[in-house]
Tab-separated table of C-alpha atoms in Angstrom:
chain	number	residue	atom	x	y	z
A	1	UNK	CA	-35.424	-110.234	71.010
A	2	UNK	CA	-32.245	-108.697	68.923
A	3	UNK	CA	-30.101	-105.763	69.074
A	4	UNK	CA	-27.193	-108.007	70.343
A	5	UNK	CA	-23.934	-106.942	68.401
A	6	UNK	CA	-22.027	-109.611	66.771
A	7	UNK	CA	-18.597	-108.148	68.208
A	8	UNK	CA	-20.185	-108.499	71.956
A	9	UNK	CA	-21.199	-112.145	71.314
A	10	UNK	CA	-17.892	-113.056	69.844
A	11	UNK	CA	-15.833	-111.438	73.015
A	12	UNK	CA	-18.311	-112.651	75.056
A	13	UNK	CA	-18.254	-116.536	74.084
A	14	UNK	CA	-15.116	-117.118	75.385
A	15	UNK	CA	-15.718	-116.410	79.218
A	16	UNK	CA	-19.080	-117.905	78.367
A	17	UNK	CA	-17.609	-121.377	77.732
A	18	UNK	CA	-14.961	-121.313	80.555
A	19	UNK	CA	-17.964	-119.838	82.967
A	20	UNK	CA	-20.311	-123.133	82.186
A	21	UNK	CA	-21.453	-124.816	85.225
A	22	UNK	CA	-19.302	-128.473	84.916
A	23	UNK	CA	-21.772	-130.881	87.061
A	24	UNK	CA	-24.744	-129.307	85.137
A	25	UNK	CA	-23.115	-130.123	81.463
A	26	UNK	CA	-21.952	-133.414	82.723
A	27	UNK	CA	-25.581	-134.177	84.080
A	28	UNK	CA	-27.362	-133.424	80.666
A	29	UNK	CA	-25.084	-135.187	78.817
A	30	UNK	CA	-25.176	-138.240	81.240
A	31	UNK	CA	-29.158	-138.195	80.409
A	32	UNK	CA	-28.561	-138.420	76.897
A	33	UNK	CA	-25.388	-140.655	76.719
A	34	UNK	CA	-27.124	-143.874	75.603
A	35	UNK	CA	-28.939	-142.062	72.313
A	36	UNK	CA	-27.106	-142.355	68.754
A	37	UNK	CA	-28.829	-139.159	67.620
A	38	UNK	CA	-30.393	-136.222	69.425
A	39	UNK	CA	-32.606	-132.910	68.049
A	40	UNK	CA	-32.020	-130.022	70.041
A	41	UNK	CA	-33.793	-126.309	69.613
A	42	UNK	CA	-31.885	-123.822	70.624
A	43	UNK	CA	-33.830	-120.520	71.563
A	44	UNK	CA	-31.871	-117.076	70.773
A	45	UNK	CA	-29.336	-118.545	69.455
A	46	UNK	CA	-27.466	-115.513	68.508
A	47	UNK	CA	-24.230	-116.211	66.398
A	48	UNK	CA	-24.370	-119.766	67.785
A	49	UNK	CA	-22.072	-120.260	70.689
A	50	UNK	CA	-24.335	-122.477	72.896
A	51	UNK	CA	-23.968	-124.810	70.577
A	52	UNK	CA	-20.450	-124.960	70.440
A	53	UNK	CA	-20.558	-125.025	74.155
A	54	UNK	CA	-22.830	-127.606	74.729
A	55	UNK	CA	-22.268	-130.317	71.564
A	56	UNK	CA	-19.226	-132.082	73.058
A	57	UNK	CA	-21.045	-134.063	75.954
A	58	UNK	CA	-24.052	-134.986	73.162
A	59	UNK	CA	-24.520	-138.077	71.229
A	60	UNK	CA	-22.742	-138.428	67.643
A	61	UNK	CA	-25.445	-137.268	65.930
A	62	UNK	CA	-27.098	-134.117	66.753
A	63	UNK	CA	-29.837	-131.730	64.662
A	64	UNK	CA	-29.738	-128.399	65.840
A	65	UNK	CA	-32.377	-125.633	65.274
A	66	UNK	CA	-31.053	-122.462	65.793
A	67	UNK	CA	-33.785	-119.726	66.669
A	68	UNK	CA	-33.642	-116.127	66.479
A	69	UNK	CA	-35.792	-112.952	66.214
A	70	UNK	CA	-32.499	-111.011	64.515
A	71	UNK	CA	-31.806	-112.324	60.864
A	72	UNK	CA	-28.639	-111.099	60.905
A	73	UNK	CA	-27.073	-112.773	64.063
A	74	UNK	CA	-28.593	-115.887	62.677
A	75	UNK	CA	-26.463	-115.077	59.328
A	76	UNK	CA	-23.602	-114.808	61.304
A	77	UNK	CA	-23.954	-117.784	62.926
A	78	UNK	CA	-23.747	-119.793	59.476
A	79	UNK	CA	-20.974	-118.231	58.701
A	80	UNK	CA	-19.212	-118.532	62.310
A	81	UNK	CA	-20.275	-122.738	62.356
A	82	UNK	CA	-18.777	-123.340	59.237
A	83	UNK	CA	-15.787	-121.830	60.293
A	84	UNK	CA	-15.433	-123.609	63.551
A	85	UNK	CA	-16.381	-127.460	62.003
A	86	UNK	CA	-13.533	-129.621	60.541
A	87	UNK	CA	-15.574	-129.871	57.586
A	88	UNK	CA	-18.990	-128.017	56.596
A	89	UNK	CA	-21.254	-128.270	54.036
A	90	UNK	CA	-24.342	-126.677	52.460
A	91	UNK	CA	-27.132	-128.720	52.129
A	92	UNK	CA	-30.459	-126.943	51.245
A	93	UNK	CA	-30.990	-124.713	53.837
A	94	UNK	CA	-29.393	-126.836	56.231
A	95	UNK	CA	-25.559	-126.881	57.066
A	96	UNK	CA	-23.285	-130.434	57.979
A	97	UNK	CA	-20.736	-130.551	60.146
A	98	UNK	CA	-18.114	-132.781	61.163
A	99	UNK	CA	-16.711	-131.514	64.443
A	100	UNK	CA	-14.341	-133.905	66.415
A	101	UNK	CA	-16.247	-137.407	66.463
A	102	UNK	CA	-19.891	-135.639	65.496
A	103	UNK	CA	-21.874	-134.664	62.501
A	104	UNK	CA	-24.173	-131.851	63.385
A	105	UNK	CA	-26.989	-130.716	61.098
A	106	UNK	CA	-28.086	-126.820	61.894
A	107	UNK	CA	-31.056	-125.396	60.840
A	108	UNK	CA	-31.875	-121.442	61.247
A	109	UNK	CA	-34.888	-120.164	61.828
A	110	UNK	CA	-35.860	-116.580	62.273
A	111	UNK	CA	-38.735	-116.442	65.201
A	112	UNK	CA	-40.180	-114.133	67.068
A	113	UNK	CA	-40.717	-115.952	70.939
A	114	UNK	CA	-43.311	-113.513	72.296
A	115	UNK	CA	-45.610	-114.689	69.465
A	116	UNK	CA	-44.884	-118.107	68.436
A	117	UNK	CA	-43.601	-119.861	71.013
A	118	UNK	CA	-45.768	-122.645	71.343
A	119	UNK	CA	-45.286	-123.100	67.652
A	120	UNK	CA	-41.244	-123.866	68.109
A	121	UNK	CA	-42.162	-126.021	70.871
A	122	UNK	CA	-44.410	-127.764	69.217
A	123	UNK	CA	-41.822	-129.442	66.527
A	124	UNK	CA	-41.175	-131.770	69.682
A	125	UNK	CA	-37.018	-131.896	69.812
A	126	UNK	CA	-35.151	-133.627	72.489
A	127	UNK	CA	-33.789	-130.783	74.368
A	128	UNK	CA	-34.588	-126.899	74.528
A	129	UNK	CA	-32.010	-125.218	75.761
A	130	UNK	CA	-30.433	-121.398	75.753
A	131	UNK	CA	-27.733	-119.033	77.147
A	132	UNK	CA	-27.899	-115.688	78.301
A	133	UNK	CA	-31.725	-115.564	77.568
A	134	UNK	CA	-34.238	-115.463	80.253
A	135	UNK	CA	-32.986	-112.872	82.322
A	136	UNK	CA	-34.572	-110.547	79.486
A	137	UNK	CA	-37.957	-112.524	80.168
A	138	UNK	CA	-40.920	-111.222	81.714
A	139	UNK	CA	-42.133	-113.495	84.850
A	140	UNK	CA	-45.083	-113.740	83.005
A	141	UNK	CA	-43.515	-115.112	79.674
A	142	UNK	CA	-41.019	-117.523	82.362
A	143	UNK	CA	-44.638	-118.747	83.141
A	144	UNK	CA	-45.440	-119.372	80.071
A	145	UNK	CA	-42.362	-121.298	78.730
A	146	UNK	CA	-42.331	-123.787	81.857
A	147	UNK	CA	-46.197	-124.593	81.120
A	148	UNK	CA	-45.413	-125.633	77.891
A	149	UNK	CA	-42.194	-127.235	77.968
A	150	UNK	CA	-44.025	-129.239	81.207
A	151	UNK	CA	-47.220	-130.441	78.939
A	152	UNK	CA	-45.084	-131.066	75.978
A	153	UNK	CA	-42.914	-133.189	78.696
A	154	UNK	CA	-39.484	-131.231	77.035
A	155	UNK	CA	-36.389	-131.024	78.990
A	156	UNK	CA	-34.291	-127.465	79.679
A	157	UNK	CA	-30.903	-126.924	79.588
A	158	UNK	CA	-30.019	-123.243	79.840
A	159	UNK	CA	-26.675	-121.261	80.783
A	160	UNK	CA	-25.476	-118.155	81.986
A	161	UNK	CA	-28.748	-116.631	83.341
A	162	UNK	CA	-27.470	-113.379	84.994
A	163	UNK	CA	-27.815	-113.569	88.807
A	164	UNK	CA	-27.375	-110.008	90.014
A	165	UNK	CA	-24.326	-110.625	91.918
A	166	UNK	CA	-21.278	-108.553	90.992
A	167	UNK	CA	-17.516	-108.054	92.903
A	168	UNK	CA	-15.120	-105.885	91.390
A	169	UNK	CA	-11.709	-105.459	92.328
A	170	UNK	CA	-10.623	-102.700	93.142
A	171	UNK	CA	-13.882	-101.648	94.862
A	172	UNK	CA	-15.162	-98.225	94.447
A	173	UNK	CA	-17.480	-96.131	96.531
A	174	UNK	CA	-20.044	-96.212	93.755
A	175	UNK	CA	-20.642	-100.016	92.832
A	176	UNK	CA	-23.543	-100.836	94.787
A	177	UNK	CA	-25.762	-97.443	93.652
A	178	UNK	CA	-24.375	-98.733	89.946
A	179	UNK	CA	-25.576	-101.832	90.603
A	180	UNK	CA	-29.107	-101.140	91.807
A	181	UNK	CA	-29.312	-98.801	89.065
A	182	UNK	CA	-28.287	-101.515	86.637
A	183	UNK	CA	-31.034	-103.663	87.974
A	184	UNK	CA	-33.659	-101.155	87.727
A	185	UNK	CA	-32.348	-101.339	83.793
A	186	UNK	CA	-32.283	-104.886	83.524
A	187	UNK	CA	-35.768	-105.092	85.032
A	188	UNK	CA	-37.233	-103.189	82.026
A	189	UNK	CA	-39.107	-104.332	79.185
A	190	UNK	CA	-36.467	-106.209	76.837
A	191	UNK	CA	-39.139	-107.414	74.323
A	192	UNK	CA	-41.122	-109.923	76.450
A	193	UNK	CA	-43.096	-107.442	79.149
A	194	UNK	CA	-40.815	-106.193	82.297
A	195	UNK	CA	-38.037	-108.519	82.781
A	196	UNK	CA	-37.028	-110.949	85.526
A	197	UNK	CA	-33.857	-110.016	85.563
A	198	UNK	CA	-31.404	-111.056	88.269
A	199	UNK	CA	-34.408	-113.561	89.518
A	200	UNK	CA	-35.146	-115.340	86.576
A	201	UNK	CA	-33.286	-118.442	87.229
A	202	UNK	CA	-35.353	-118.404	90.780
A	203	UNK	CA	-38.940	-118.267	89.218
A	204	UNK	CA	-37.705	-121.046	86.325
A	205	UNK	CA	-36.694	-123.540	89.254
A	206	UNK	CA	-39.940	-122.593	91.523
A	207	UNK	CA	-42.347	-123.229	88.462
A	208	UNK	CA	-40.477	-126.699	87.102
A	209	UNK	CA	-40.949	-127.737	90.659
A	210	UNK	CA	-44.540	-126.421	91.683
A	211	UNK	CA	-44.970	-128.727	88.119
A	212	UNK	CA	-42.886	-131.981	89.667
A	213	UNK	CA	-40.299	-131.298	87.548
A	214	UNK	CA	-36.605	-132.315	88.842
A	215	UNK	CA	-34.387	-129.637	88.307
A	216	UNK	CA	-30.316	-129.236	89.325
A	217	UNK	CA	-29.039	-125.650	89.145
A	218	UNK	CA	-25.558	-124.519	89.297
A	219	UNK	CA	-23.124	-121.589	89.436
A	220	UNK	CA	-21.437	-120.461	86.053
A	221	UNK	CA	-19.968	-117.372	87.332
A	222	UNK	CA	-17.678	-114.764	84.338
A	223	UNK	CA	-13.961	-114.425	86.578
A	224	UNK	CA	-12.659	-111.773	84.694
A	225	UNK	CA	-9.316	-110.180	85.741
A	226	UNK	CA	-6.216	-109.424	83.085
A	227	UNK	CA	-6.711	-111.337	80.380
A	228	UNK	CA	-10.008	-110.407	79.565
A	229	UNK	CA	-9.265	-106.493	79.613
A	230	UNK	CA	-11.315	-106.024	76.541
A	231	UNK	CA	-14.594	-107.692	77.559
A	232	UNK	CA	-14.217	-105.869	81.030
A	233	UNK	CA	-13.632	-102.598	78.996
A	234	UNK	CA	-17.170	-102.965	77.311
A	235	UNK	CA	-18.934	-105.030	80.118
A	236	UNK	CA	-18.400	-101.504	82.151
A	237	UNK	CA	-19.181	-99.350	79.372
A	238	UNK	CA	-22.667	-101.205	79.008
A	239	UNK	CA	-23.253	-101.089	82.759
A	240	UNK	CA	-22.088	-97.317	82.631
A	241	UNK	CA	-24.815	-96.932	79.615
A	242	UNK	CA	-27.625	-99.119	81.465
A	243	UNK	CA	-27.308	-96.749	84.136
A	244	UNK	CA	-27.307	-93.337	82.059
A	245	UNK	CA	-30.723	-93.952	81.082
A	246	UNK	CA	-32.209	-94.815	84.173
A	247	UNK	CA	-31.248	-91.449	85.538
A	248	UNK	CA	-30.312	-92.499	88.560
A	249	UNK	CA	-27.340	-91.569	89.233
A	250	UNK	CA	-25.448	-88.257	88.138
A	251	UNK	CA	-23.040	-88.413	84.855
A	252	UNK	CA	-20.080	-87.569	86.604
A	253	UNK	CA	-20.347	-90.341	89.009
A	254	UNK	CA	-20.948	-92.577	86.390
A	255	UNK	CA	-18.158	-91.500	84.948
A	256	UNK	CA	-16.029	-91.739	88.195
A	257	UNK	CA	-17.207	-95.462	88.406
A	258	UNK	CA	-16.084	-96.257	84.557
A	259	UNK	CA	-12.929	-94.225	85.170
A	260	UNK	CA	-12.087	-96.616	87.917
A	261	UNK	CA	-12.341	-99.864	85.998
A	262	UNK	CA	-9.822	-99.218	83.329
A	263	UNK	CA	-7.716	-102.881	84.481
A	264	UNK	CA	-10.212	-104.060	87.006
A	265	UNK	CA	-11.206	-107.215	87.391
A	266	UNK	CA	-14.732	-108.758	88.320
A	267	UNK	CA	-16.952	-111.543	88.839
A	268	UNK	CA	-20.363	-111.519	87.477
A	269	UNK	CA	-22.980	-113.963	88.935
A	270	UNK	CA	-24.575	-116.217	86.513
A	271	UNK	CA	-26.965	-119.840	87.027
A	272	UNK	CA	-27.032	-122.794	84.722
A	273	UNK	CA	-30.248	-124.506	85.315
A	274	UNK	CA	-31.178	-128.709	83.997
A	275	UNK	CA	-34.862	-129.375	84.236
A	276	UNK	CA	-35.595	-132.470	82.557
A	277	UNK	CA	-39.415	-134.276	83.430
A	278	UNK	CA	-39.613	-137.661	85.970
């Protein structure tokens, strides 16, 4: 899974961290609070802001593998880490850093999920966890995941699964035909078969529990209004582009609708989900 820009990511990550579910973050971290070290693997990791999201609430020492089909996001990552630490260093092809009170090693590996996926499982870490990823899964890959995370007894910790559920201010006549047209989009083949989409958090709950696995999910809704003009500016354009090529809908209403939300503001559903084995 690639084709993520760098520039999204980075104006993305900080309504990403502010959006974070605050129970759910607090729970994992409660589950974990008595271990000196922890290994995490962190699936499309992109330029690496769910780690800098999630490290705060881990133990002191944490080994992160950082896992991504796109080479260069994972390049970008390196770079953006050692920026971010108090103190970074090379070491092989591993990087240490001191952030706050922790020293995290990161490792970056370039994967492709539809075909090895087992494989990253397999290195047995402490946690798996993820943002913004499994909306772009099929139901059949979701499937797939939750079987082996369940037999390999791994807990989940993912954020910011899209929900479907959108309110912009000022309304317009035209947001609910954009937004069924952006679902038929998002429920197109992203790399893994025809996505989930808007109910992928659903089918990752209802197969961790068919297995008898507990799982907490929470809300971690984007509230975007003024000061995030620029990340509504291209959240719209994308939607406006999603919906171009489904054909749905005529180019001069799309073009109404992105006329409109020039210094709107808008909440976009998302679901943090815990699943951790009992």
């Amino acid at each position: 899974m690639s084709g993520f820009s760098p520039d999204w990511l980075a104006l993305r990550e900080p309504a990403d961290h502010a959006a974070r579910n605050p129970q759910v973050l607090a729970a994992v971290g409660s589950i974990f609070s008595g271990k000196q070290s922890l290994s995490i693997i962190d699936l499309g990791s992109g330029a690496g802001s769910n780690l800098r999201g999630s490290y705060s609430v881990l133990p002191a020492r944490q080994h992160w593998t950082l896992v991504d089909a796109d080479s260069r996001l994972l390049s970008v990552a390196r770079r953006k880490l050692a920026q971010w630490a108090d103190e970074a260093q090379e070491q092989g092809e591993e990087l240490v850093l001191r952030k706050d009170d922790k020293t995290l090693t990161v490792d970056f590996r370039q994967v492709d999920l539809t075909k090895d996926l087992e494989w990253v499982l397999g290195w047995q870490p402490d946690l798996v966890t993820a943002a913004a990823l499994f909306d772009l899964a099929s139901a059949r890959w979701l499937e797939r995941f939750v079987a082996s995370l369940v037999s390999m007894r791994l807990p989940l910790y993912t954020v910011l699964t899209y929900d479907g559920r959108e309110s912009w201010q000022p309304a317009h006549p035209e947001d609910q035909r954009m937004l069924t047209a952006f679902h038929h989009h998002q429920r197109g083949d992203k790399g893994f078969g025809p996505a989930a989409g808007p109910d992928a958090t659903e089918a990752l709950a209802q197969a961790f529990r068919k297995a008898g696995t507990a799982v907490t999910v929470g809300e971690s809704p984007w509230q975007l209004g003024a000061d995030h003009a620029d990340l509504v500016r291209e959240l719209a354009a994308g939607i406006a582009a999603a919906v171009t090529e489904t054909g749905h809908m005529s180019p001069e209403a799309i073009a109404s609708w992105l006329e409109a939300k020039r210094g709107a503001s808008v909440t976009i559903g998302h679901q943090d989900l815990w699943a951790r084995p009992v």
